[in-house]
XYZ file of C-alpha atoms in Angstrom:
704
model
C -70.707 -65.634 4.852
C -69.600 -66.049 1.268
C -68.031 -63.325 -0.815
C -71.246 -63.092 -2.838
C -73.272 -62.052 0.243
C -70.887 -59.284 1.464
C -72.421 -55.802 1.362
C -71.068 -53.596 -1.393
C -68.333 -51.157 -0.397
C -69.446 -47.595 0.113
C -68.430 -45.216 -2.669
C -65.473 -42.917 -2.070
C -67.697 -39.846 -1.764
C -69.759 -41.552 0.925
C -66.646 -42.587 2.851
C -65.342 -39.012 2.649
C -68.654 -37.663 3.896
C -68.674 -40.070 6.839
C -65.060 -39.209 7.655
C -65.774 -35.484 7.657
C -68.886 -36.064 9.738
C -66.873 -38.000 12.329
C -64.066 -35.449 12.312
C -66.496 -32.581 12.909
C -68.584 -34.404 15.493
C -68.802 -33.424 19.135
C -67.725 -36.867 20.411
C -64.502 -36.705 18.389
C -63.633 -33.238 19.735
C -64.379 -34.303 23.315
C -62.144 -37.357 22.878
C -59.297 -35.153 21.665
C -59.844 -32.725 24.542
C -59.724 -35.645 26.997
C -56.378 -36.837 25.618
C -54.990 -33.289 25.720
C -56.137 -32.889 29.340
C -54.474 -36.177 30.335
C -51.268 -35.151 28.548
C -51.353 -31.753 30.282
C -51.690 -33.442 33.670
C -48.689 -35.637 32.852
C -46.715 -32.593 31.738
C -47.592 -30.839 34.996
C -46.852 -33.734 37.360
C -43.775 -35.075 35.569
C -40.885 -32.610 35.557
C -40.121 -31.570 32.003
C -36.679 -31.352 30.404
C -34.790 -33.154 33.190
C -31.598 -35.152 32.463
C -32.050 -38.857 31.763
C -30.326 -39.884 34.989
C -32.970 -38.052 37.039
C -35.772 -40.072 35.434
C -33.831 -43.304 35.915
C -33.334 -42.524 39.604
C -37.010 -41.674 40.054
C -38.753 -44.326 37.932
C -36.161 -47.022 37.378
C -34.362 -48.363 34.293
C -37.540 -49.848 32.743
C -39.986 -46.950 32.914
C -37.528 -44.107 32.303
C -36.623 -45.137 28.700
C -40.308 -45.796 27.998
C -41.249 -42.296 29.176
C -38.491 -40.800 27.048
C -39.563 -42.768 23.963
C -43.093 -41.408 24.423
C -41.594 -37.908 24.885
C -43.301 -37.555 28.261
C -40.279 -35.537 29.391
C -41.239 -32.927 26.763
C -44.993 -33.372 26.387
C -45.846 -29.968 24.962
C -43.320 -30.235 22.135
C -43.919 -33.924 21.388
C -45.012 -34.710 17.836
C -48.052 -36.677 18.988
C -49.222 -33.805 21.210
C -48.879 -31.276 18.395
C -50.688 -33.677 16.053
C -53.603 -34.061 18.477
C -53.719 -30.292 18.887
C -53.813 -29.881 15.113
C -56.634 -32.436 14.814
C -58.588 -30.564 17.491
C -58.195 -27.347 15.485
C -59.413 -29.079 12.327
C -62.285 -30.831 14.114
C -63.539 -27.695 15.845
C -63.147 -25.636 12.674
C -65.232 -28.141 10.706
C -67.829 -28.129 13.470
C -68.002 -24.327 13.286
C -68.156 -24.377 9.491
C -70.974 -26.916 9.546
C -73.139 -25.231 12.182
C -72.473 -21.517 11.695
C -74.616 -21.167 8.519
C -77.520 -22.820 10.333
C -77.087 -20.534 13.325
C -76.831 -17.410 11.197
C -79.855 -18.455 9.189
C -81.798 -19.130 12.385
C -80.931 -15.655 13.675
C -82.718 -14.128 10.687
C -85.860 -16.235 11.049
C -88.787 -14.988 13.169
C -90.918 -18.114 12.639
C -93.985 -15.979 12.100
C -95.670 -18.747 10.093
C -96.470 -20.777 13.203
C -100.132 -21.852 13.384
C -102.576 -20.697 16.019
C -103.247 -24.229 17.209
C -99.505 -24.801 17.764
C -99.374 -21.924 20.257
C -101.751 -23.798 22.558
C -99.181 -26.608 22.951
C -96.494 -24.369 24.516
C -95.733 -24.536 28.225
C -96.011 -20.753 28.552
C -99.323 -19.754 26.951
C -102.202 -17.405 27.674
C -105.461 -16.168 26.052
C -107.453 -13.040 26.712
C -109.981 -10.628 25.220
C -108.120 -7.379 24.515
C -110.735 -5.309 22.670
C -110.214 -2.992 19.727
C -109.663 -3.765 16.061
C -107.248 -6.703 15.518
C -104.804 -4.883 13.252
C -104.548 -1.906 15.588
C -104.060 -4.095 18.625
C -101.417 -6.165 16.823
C -99.432 -3.078 15.958
C -99.724 -1.823 19.550
C -98.401 -5.134 20.868
C -95.546 -4.999 18.371
C -94.614 -1.464 19.416
C -94.706 -2.425 23.099
C -92.414 -5.390 22.498
C -90.073 -3.335 20.345
C -89.834 -0.754 23.107
C -88.852 -3.544 25.501
C -85.883 -4.620 23.403
C -87.561 -7.322 21.333
C -87.139 -7.641 17.589
C -90.593 -7.819 16.094
C -92.195 -8.851 12.810
C -95.917 -8.624 11.967
C -97.687 -10.918 9.561
C -101.210 -10.266 8.333
C -103.368 -13.261 7.528
C -106.939 -13.656 6.264
C -108.383 -14.117 9.731
C -105.966 -12.163 11.929
C -102.488 -10.911 12.682
C -99.406 -12.808 13.909
C -96.899 -10.841 16.002
C -93.555 -12.751 16.110
C -90.768 -11.458 18.382
C -87.390 -12.750 19.483
C -84.736 -11.784 22.007
C -81.391 -13.135 23.302
C -79.796 -14.014 19.967
C -76.396 -13.545 21.617
C -76.851 -17.016 23.124
C -76.161 -18.635 19.768
C -73.470 -16.099 18.954
C -71.869 -17.314 22.187
C -71.720 -20.835 20.737
C -69.765 -19.551 17.742
C -67.518 -17.398 19.959
C -66.705 -20.226 22.401
C -65.852 -22.723 19.669
C -63.864 -20.126 17.765
C -61.957 -19.422 20.996
C -60.894 -23.069 21.192
C -59.572 -22.866 17.650
C -57.711 -19.602 18.317
C -56.166 -20.820 21.580
C -55.000 -24.048 19.962
C -53.626 -22.137 16.972
C -51.798 -19.789 19.323
C -50.356 -22.774 21.145
C -49.204 -24.306 17.872
C -47.666 -21.025 16.705
C -45.809 -20.468 19.985
C -44.805 -24.105 20.312
C -42.216 -26.087 18.438
C -44.383 -26.698 15.391
C -42.722 -24.112 13.135
C -39.240 -25.039 14.355
C -39.990 -28.708 13.733
C -41.372 -27.851 10.316
C -38.018 -26.259 9.472
C -36.311 -29.420 10.684
C -38.589 -31.661 8.627
C -38.711 -29.627 5.446
C -35.851 -27.134 5.715
C -32.994 -29.526 6.382
C -32.291 -28.235 9.894
C -30.797 -30.783 12.284
C -30.029 -30.456 16.021
C -26.372 -30.124 16.920
C -25.157 -32.869 19.265
C -21.413 -32.238 19.406
C -19.195 -30.208 21.700
C -17.402 -26.933 21.183
C -18.149 -23.250 20.972
C -20.987 -21.474 19.185
C -18.674 -20.849 16.254
C -18.326 -24.621 15.787
C -22.051 -25.104 15.164
C -22.739 -25.553 11.412
C -25.316 -23.610 9.415
C -27.598 -26.665 9.316
C -28.167 -26.209 13.055
C -28.809 -22.445 12.921
C -32.115 -20.624 12.462
C -32.192 -17.186 10.842
C -33.396 -13.930 12.436
C -36.602 -14.152 10.403
C -37.792 -17.251 12.277
C -41.418 -16.310 13.153
C -41.554 -18.089 16.505
C -39.028 -19.439 18.990
C -38.238 -19.691 22.689
C -34.586 -19.926 23.686
C -32.024 -19.086 26.345
C -29.158 -16.643 26.114
C -26.276 -16.519 28.611
C -24.338 -13.246 28.755
C -21.453 -12.585 31.136
C -20.773 -9.128 32.554
C -18.812 -6.999 30.114
C -19.651 -9.218 27.127
C -22.438 -9.384 24.575
C -24.191 -12.122 22.650
C -26.826 -12.371 19.947
C -27.282 -16.124 19.561
C -29.898 -17.984 21.619
C -29.927 -21.703 22.311
C -33.077 -23.698 21.571
C -33.006 -26.975 23.483
C -34.288 -29.999 21.604
C -34.740 -33.530 22.891
C -31.855 -34.768 20.755
C -29.560 -31.718 20.724
C -29.686 -27.953 20.307
C -30.472 -25.400 17.631
C -29.002 -21.903 17.522
C -31.295 -18.944 16.911
C -29.690 -15.833 15.470
C -31.239 -12.651 16.883
C -31.607 -9.329 15.017
C -29.707 -7.689 17.883
C -27.073 -8.428 20.495
C -27.438 -8.050 24.254
C -24.584 -6.556 26.263
C -24.663 -7.129 30.008
C -23.350 -4.147 31.911
C -24.134 -5.389 35.412
C -26.111 -8.111 37.128
C -27.838 -6.846 40.280
C -29.128 -8.736 43.319
C -31.120 -6.929 46.024
C -31.672 -8.338 49.492
C -34.179 -8.257 52.322
C -33.076 -7.426 55.855
C -32.927 -11.177 56.505
C -30.246 -11.580 53.860
C -32.529 -13.346 51.389
C -32.596 -12.067 47.805
C -35.582 -9.956 46.746
C -34.484 -8.544 43.383
C -32.758 -10.018 40.362
C -32.116 -7.547 37.558
C -29.770 -6.966 34.643
C -28.642 -3.652 33.254
C -28.239 -4.291 29.534
C -27.632 -2.495 26.266
C -29.456 -3.715 23.153
C -27.384 -3.273 19.987
C -29.582 -3.409 16.876
C -27.730 -5.070 14.027
C -29.743 -3.418 11.260
C -29.841 0.180 12.452
C -26.774 0.216 14.698
C -28.881 1.722 17.468
C -27.841 1.092 21.100
C -30.637 1.160 23.657
C -29.988 0.804 27.427
C -32.600 -1.109 29.415
C -33.136 -2.987 32.656
C -34.579 -6.502 32.736
C -36.105 -7.687 36.004
C -37.985 -10.798 37.030
C -41.584 -10.430 35.756
C -40.608 -7.191 33.974
C -39.350 -8.140 30.495
C -38.038 -5.835 27.785
C -39.304 -6.057 24.189
C -37.368 -5.200 21.059
C -38.335 -5.956 17.449
C -41.157 -8.203 18.614
C -38.836 -10.282 20.812
C -39.397 -10.371 24.578
C -36.334 -10.552 26.832
C -37.019 -12.137 30.247
C -34.720 -12.440 33.261
C -34.717 -16.215 33.523
C -31.908 -16.966 35.978
C -28.267 -16.202 36.585
C -25.032 -18.124 36.448
C -21.312 -17.732 36.744
C -19.696 -15.891 33.881
C -16.235 -17.390 34.252
C -15.061 -16.302 37.706
C -11.416 -16.958 38.486
C -10.724 -18.893 41.695
C -7.677 -19.908 43.706
C -7.959 -23.109 45.732
C -5.724 -24.516 48.454
C -5.479 -28.292 48.674
C -6.001 -29.185 52.336
C -4.455 -32.583 53.279
C -7.536 -33.989 54.997
C -6.583 -37.616 54.521
C -2.848 -37.873 53.981
C -2.329 -35.761 50.875
C 0.123 -32.943 50.296
C -0.832 -29.241 50.295
C -0.623 -27.293 47.057
C -2.382 -24.441 45.250
C -4.401 -24.602 42.064
C -6.006 -21.820 40.015
C -8.803 -22.052 37.514
C -11.943 -20.594 36.012
C -15.510 -21.646 36.737
C -16.516 -23.895 33.897
C -12.903 -24.922 33.277
C -10.793 -27.793 34.572
C -7.291 -28.716 35.739
C -5.343 -31.962 35.585
C -4.162 -33.555 38.847
C -2.342 -36.700 39.873
C -2.757 -38.743 43.032
C -1.007 -41.786 44.440
C 1.855 -43.142 42.332
C 1.106 -41.040 39.296
C 0.080 -43.908 37.030
C -2.480 -43.281 34.262
C -5.162 -44.746 36.529
C -4.264 -42.111 39.156
C -4.977 -39.179 36.841
C -7.734 -36.862 38.037
C -9.555 -33.989 36.399
C -10.572 -31.147 38.677
C -13.683 -29.494 37.202
C -14.605 -26.058 38.590
C -18.402 -26.213 38.509
C -19.706 -23.327 40.611
C -18.963 -20.310 42.775
C -21.592 -18.861 45.096
C -20.619 -15.699 46.886
C -23.752 -15.588 49.057
C -25.343 -18.596 50.742
C -28.267 -17.760 53.004
C -29.207 -20.839 55.004
C -31.748 -21.676 57.690
C -30.113 -23.163 60.776
C -33.052 -24.422 62.820
C -32.841 -25.501 66.469
C -33.138 -29.216 67.118
C -35.365 -28.626 70.165
C -32.654 -29.627 72.608
C -30.876 -26.337 72.946
C -28.465 -26.806 70.079
C -28.175 -27.234 66.330
C -27.736 -30.710 64.879
C -25.228 -30.136 62.108
C -25.884 -33.555 60.642
C -29.369 -32.362 59.701
C -28.165 -29.181 58.023
C -28.534 -29.593 54.271
C -26.814 -26.763 52.413
C -27.575 -27.946 48.894
C -30.372 -25.382 48.362
C -28.761 -22.781 46.133
C -29.488 -19.080 45.862
C -31.375 -19.532 42.598
C -33.669 -22.152 44.153
C -35.138 -19.465 46.404
C -36.028 -16.961 43.724
C -38.803 -14.781 45.056
C -39.140 -16.565 48.412
C -36.968 -14.155 50.366
C -39.419 -12.871 52.951
C -41.555 -15.967 53.544
C -39.458 -17.881 56.056
C -41.230 -18.819 59.276
C -38.352 -17.840 61.566
C -36.279 -15.080 59.985
C -33.880 -14.963 62.923
C -32.492 -18.354 61.892
C -31.460 -17.180 58.414
C -27.760 -16.494 58.079
C -25.413 -15.770 55.242
C -22.613 -18.304 55.647
C -20.417 -16.754 52.980
C -18.918 -17.985 49.702
C -18.743 -21.607 48.607
C -16.983 -23.456 45.805
C -18.364 -26.475 43.950
C -16.122 -28.807 42.008
C -15.937 -32.333 40.664
C -13.076 -34.800 40.717
C -13.310 -37.093 37.704
C -11.124 -40.190 37.531
C -9.539 -41.800 34.473
C -12.610 -43.981 33.946
C -14.860 -40.895 33.702
C -16.564 -41.385 37.069
C -17.062 -38.136 38.960
C -17.680 -37.236 42.577
C -19.067 -33.810 43.455
C -17.856 -31.566 46.280
C -19.164 -28.356 47.813
C -16.916 -26.575 50.327
C -17.506 -23.342 52.219
C -14.840 -20.688 52.396
C -15.566 -19.488 55.946
C -16.171 -21.447 59.148
C -19.817 -21.718 60.202
C -21.051 -21.548 63.785
C -23.650 -24.306 64.129
C -24.571 -23.341 67.657
C -22.151 -25.362 69.790
C -19.592 -22.575 70.123
C -17.023 -24.072 67.751
C -17.054 -22.704 64.193
C -16.530 -25.506 61.689
C -15.547 -25.712 58.046
C -18.155 -27.634 56.059
C -16.760 -29.911 53.355
C -19.621 -31.459 51.385
C -19.418 -34.554 49.209
C -21.895 -36.649 47.214
C -21.679 -39.412 44.649
C -24.988 -38.732 42.888
C -26.434 -35.345 41.873
C -29.843 -36.488 43.102
C -28.503 -37.002 46.643
C -27.851 -34.418 49.324
C -24.345 -33.504 50.409
C -22.694 -35.331 53.296
C -20.660 -32.822 55.270
C -17.369 -33.313 57.036
C -17.229 -30.741 59.849
C -13.701 -29.614 60.692
C -13.240 -27.233 63.644
C -11.534 -23.918 63.010
C -8.452 -23.137 65.119
C -7.953 -19.983 67.150
C -7.071 -18.112 63.936
C -10.244 -19.264 62.132
C -8.281 -21.574 59.821
C -7.882 -25.268 59.067
C -4.205 -25.301 60.047
C -4.820 -26.587 63.568
C -6.783 -29.604 62.371
C -4.292 -30.355 59.599
C -1.422 -30.387 62.105
C -3.283 -32.837 64.363
C -4.230 -35.031 61.377
C -0.614 -35.227 60.235
C 0.592 -35.919 63.761
C -1.942 -38.752 64.084
C -0.424 -40.395 61.022
C 3.102 -40.276 62.559
C 3.843 -43.364 64.749
C 6.648 -41.580 66.597
C 4.431 -38.677 67.573
C 1.665 -41.050 68.638
C 4.130 -42.859 70.886
C 5.369 -39.610 72.401
C 1.793 -38.426 73.030
C 0.983 -41.725 74.759
C 4.073 -41.412 76.922
C 3.190 -37.872 77.985
C -0.412 -38.770 78.709
C 0.531 -41.782 80.845
C 3.092 -39.759 82.785
C 0.558 -36.983 83.407
C -2.273 -39.092 84.812
C -0.369 -41.775 86.790
C 1.611 -41.726 90.051
C 5.385 -41.665 89.376
C 5.770 -44.072 92.265
C 3.846 -46.724 90.349
C 5.696 -47.209 87.052
C 3.939 -50.526 86.354
C 0.582 -48.708 86.262
C 2.032 -46.140 83.859
C 3.245 -48.930 81.579
C -0.191 -50.610 81.554
C -1.936 -47.312 80.842
C 0.571 -46.503 78.110
C -0.055 -49.870 76.485
C -3.835 -49.415 76.551
C -3.607 -45.826 75.336
C -1.214 -46.729 72.538
C -3.488 -49.527 71.389
C -6.524 -47.213 71.352
C -4.645 -44.449 69.557
C -3.324 -46.889 66.928
C -6.806 -48.255 66.301
C -8.148 -44.711 65.989
C -5.398 -43.885 63.484
C -6.128 -47.016 61.439
C -2.828 -48.707 62.401
C -4.294 -51.249 64.788
C -5.773 -54.742 64.277
C -8.974 -55.230 62.290
C -11.301 -57.315 64.487
C -13.845 -57.936 61.716
C -11.271 -58.625 59.036
C -11.500 -55.248 57.344
C -9.347 -52.184 57.977
C -11.228 -49.523 59.907
C -10.236 -46.405 61.813
C -11.709 -43.679 63.953
C -14.421 -44.298 66.491
C -15.759 -47.193 64.425
C -12.518 -49.100 65.070
C -12.921 -48.590 68.822
C -16.517 -49.831 68.624
C -15.557 -52.917 66.598
C -12.772 -53.735 69.038
C -15.077 -53.635 72.058
C -17.729 -55.665 70.257
C -15.164 -58.355 69.426
C -13.412 -58.565 72.805
C -15.876 -57.594 75.558
C -19.211 -58.983 76.759
C -22.178 -56.778 75.993
C -22.769 -55.924 79.649
C -19.275 -54.432 79.998
C -19.089 -52.495 76.738
C -20.706 -49.240 77.864
C -18.478 -48.749 80.903
C -15.349 -49.861 79.069
C -16.213 -47.634 76.158
C -16.491 -44.570 78.362
C -13.083 -45.282 79.866
C -11.519 -45.925 76.481
C -12.921 -42.727 74.982
C -11.646 -40.731 77.969
C -8.177 -42.209 77.456
C -8.336 -41.536 73.709
C -9.356 -37.906 74.229
C -6.479 -37.382 76.634
C -3.962 -38.867 74.208
C -5.311 -36.789 71.311
C -5.017 -33.648 73.434
C -1.361 -34.421 74.074
C -0.929 -35.128 70.361
C -2.438 -31.716 69.598
C -0.019 -30.046 72.007
C 2.891 -31.889 70.381
C 1.812 -30.706 66.914
C 1.713 -27.109 68.135
C 5.076 -27.490 69.825
C 6.657 -28.693 66.583
C 5.087 -25.734 64.746
C 6.549 -23.293 67.287
C 3.138 -22.322 68.702
C 2.086 -21.855 72.285
C 0.211 -24.785 73.857
C -3.560 -24.665 74.160
C -4.979 -23.502 77.461
C -7.074 -26.176 79.209
C -10.404 -24.306 79.220
C -13.951 -24.734 77.910
C -13.053 -23.363 74.477
C -10.223 -25.862 74.102
C -12.491 -28.660 75.303
C -15.111 -27.771 72.701
C -12.451 -27.656 69.983
C -11.074 -31.060 70.978
C -14.551 -32.632 71.087
C -15.256 -31.515 67.540
C -11.716 -32.397 66.441
C -12.106 -36.005 67.628
C -15.312 -36.362 65.567
C -13.656 -34.741 62.558
C -10.552 -36.963 62.828
C -12.783 -40.015 62.976
C -14.831 -38.955 59.927
C -11.902 -37.591 57.922
C -10.377 -41.036 57.427
C -13.484 -42.010 55.445
C -13.198 -38.911 53.242
C -13.067 -40.194 49.632
C -10.046 -38.111 48.556
C -6.692 -37.354 50.172
C -7.215 -33.611 49.889
C -10.102 -31.168 50.019
C -9.968 -27.883 48.144
C -10.502 -24.745 50.173
C -11.537 -21.516 48.474
C -8.662 -19.113 49.103
C -9.447 -16.236 46.741
C -11.794 -15.430 43.865
C -12.715 -12.737 41.393
C -16.383 -13.045 40.596
C -17.829 -12.534 37.125
C -21.623 -12.687 37.010
C -23.679 -13.832 34.051
C -27.372 -13.452 33.295
C -29.496 -16.102 31.637
C -32.164 -14.461 29.493
C -35.115 -16.170 27.926
C -35.789 -14.626 24.518
C -39.122 -15.376 22.882
C -40.932 -14.377 19.752
C -44.547 -15.410 20.146
C -46.962 -14.316 17.428
C -49.495 -16.689 18.899
C -49.705 -14.721 22.117
C -52.100 -12.110 20.738
C -54.077 -14.893 19.086
C -54.389 -16.619 22.456
C -55.431 -13.349 24.112
C -58.153 -12.903 21.493
C -59.221 -16.512 22.005
C -59.433 -16.023 25.767
C -61.563 -12.913 25.316
C -63.894 -14.768 22.934
C -64.058 -17.711 25.315
C -65.121 -15.475 28.196
C -67.731 -13.730 26.057
C -68.949 -16.999 24.565
C -69.306 -18.821 27.875
C -70.997 -15.782 29.416
C -73.439 -15.590 26.483
C -74.258 -19.303 26.597
C -74.712 -19.410 30.379
C -76.320 -16.076 31.161
C -78.167 -15.061 27.980
C -81.491 -16.822 27.301
C -82.858 -17.026 23.803
C -86.615 -16.335 23.845
C -89.273 -16.263 21.130
C -92.747 -14.808 21.598
C -95.840 -15.154 19.426
C -99.093 -13.227 19.733
C -102.024 -14.274 17.521
C -104.504 -11.405 17.369
C -107.835 -12.155 15.709
C -111.384 -10.759 15.869
C -113.489 -12.148 18.672
C -116.144 -14.758 17.877
C -118.935 -12.270 18.618
C -117.453 -9.679 16.242
C -116.816 -7.098 18.977
C -113.172 -6.488 19.856
C -110.217 -8.831 19.473
C -108.853 -11.934 21.157
C -105.125 -12.615 21.639
C -103.405 -15.972 22.066
C -99.822 -15.591 23.359
C -97.015 -18.186 23.726
C -93.369 -17.957 24.849
C -90.509 -20.388 24.210
C -87.096 -20.301 25.887
C -83.984 -22.433 25.398
C -83.851 -22.979 29.191
C -86.697 -23.495 31.606
C -85.914 -21.211 34.513
C -87.754 -19.141 37.077
C -86.697 -16.065 35.159
C -88.673 -17.297 32.160
C -91.744 -17.768 34.350
C -91.453 -14.282 35.792
C -90.864 -12.736 32.376
C -93.954 -14.428 30.917
C -96.078 -13.258 33.823
C -94.878 -9.701 33.228
C -95.664 -9.952 29.514
C -99.155 -11.271 30.216
C -99.835 -8.314 32.458
C -98.298 -5.796 30.057
C -99.793 -7.063 26.801
C -102.960 -8.863 27.816
C -103.777 -7.204 31.120
C -103.812 -10.559 32.896
C -102.804 -10.417 36.536
C -101.884 -13.525 38.506
């Protein structure tokens, strides 16, 4: 097609008209609603506001950055979502503006000018002789309809009277109400969302703060004034302190929101069920108004917020407010004992190995939990499998679920725990979670649980160390240190061989001593490495048998070797107590249970990633409340929109618009009158049929 045959371009006014027509069309609004519904599903299924590493672990290194670039981790505050919401408001508003005048005009029209012949084409129609003068009968029909709730208008013509009536106009009012509700709800969502905050960032020069430091270090360009009309932020207040600056999390940093008051936390309160699970989280606070100087005490509970100056204060969660802790370094794997003090949220510098720069460690105190209620379920075999016990569920993860456990008898408070990280010189961190008190897992030997994990998304792997007769770790530490001493190992082997062999057969004692010494050295990690890699514990025994014995002989030989190893370790335990000036252990069931668990712990301890584990020795707890503070002017707008939506949908679904016409004219013979009646309804239902039958009987005297 040549340029000469191209159709002329539409004028600008025509293009504007077409654009407005498309923008206000039903198909455009439905398309926007579909996109919003899909985005809402994504925002519901995909966890919002998670750290980047969580998305990488869940979706992989390709999809995670793509999701973040599309802001799928913060759908409801994404620019594209707010833009679609704004377009839906504009589209629906234009649709209302275009159709409301027609609807209002139609509400005023009775359509009394309809012709008599047209009435005979309606689905609901009837004719009858009604007698009397036409004008009188028309007025009587009008009065009867008016008494029944119809709005009536009479029109006199040359050859008769037209009675026009209508009812159910609320059906079309419902259309306006329902569409207006969509606009109000979307406007409320925009007002209570990030739109106004983003507008201040775009046009007011506000930029998110991405650095480190205290609140005082945040510049004015990252602070919002008390007059900000809408915001939603978090405020952490420790017991005995007060704060009046909320944090607004953004995808690329934070903004600080100054409040017109400060919140002082007097006390954070936790109530418990009889099972030990929490049932109440509350904060006793004092609100200090900055303008008036007024101080108002209040209590904030979960689902029971406090409002002040149009700002709602919710109990969001709780945290540590800077508790002081004292930790003992337990030499689990060859380290030296020492004591370290710190504050939750703080850190301490440590050194391991030779003290080179590469051996520098940072001990980060990350959490203190005074109460840990855990569910220790039975494994179905009469005991508790400690390897299946996962203690990573924190107190705050069970908010409100205190009395819903299937077997309440299995819930136990296992006491305080300390969480910390050890970060090396390269910045890599490993997380630990250790319990202060020994836990009875059901086998009769209380154990200390020392948890460790490399990735926050993983569960803790627990080293279970048996408590000695005093409920401490000292007994295990003594045995662990004795196992690392070649002289003590040799002495334990000698005592074991002398105890179980006949003194008259010294050659048998020497053979047993040699076998026992070899097994004990392998267990301690001082023996040969059959597979070319240094191993210790029970794994070393297994590798040795796999490398030296046929498969058919391994089970029997393994049982013998383990029996010998247990005997030697028992003698080693007695030696460690003797050197510490303690009485020897009595050979009873309790000692046997301790030794069984100790052998497992000694085997696992040599794979512990650090030389020492930190045991919580003492603490002074300071609680802190996390409040969510919100100013939402759109809330009342949304409430109004919801009310209109309910009324509008009810009106459109349950209110029928009906119009009735009665043409009353003199009969052909000149005696009496004849009436032609017709009814129209916006929906063909059985109710319309019944109503027309009732009208025929009432107005025309026709009975079915």
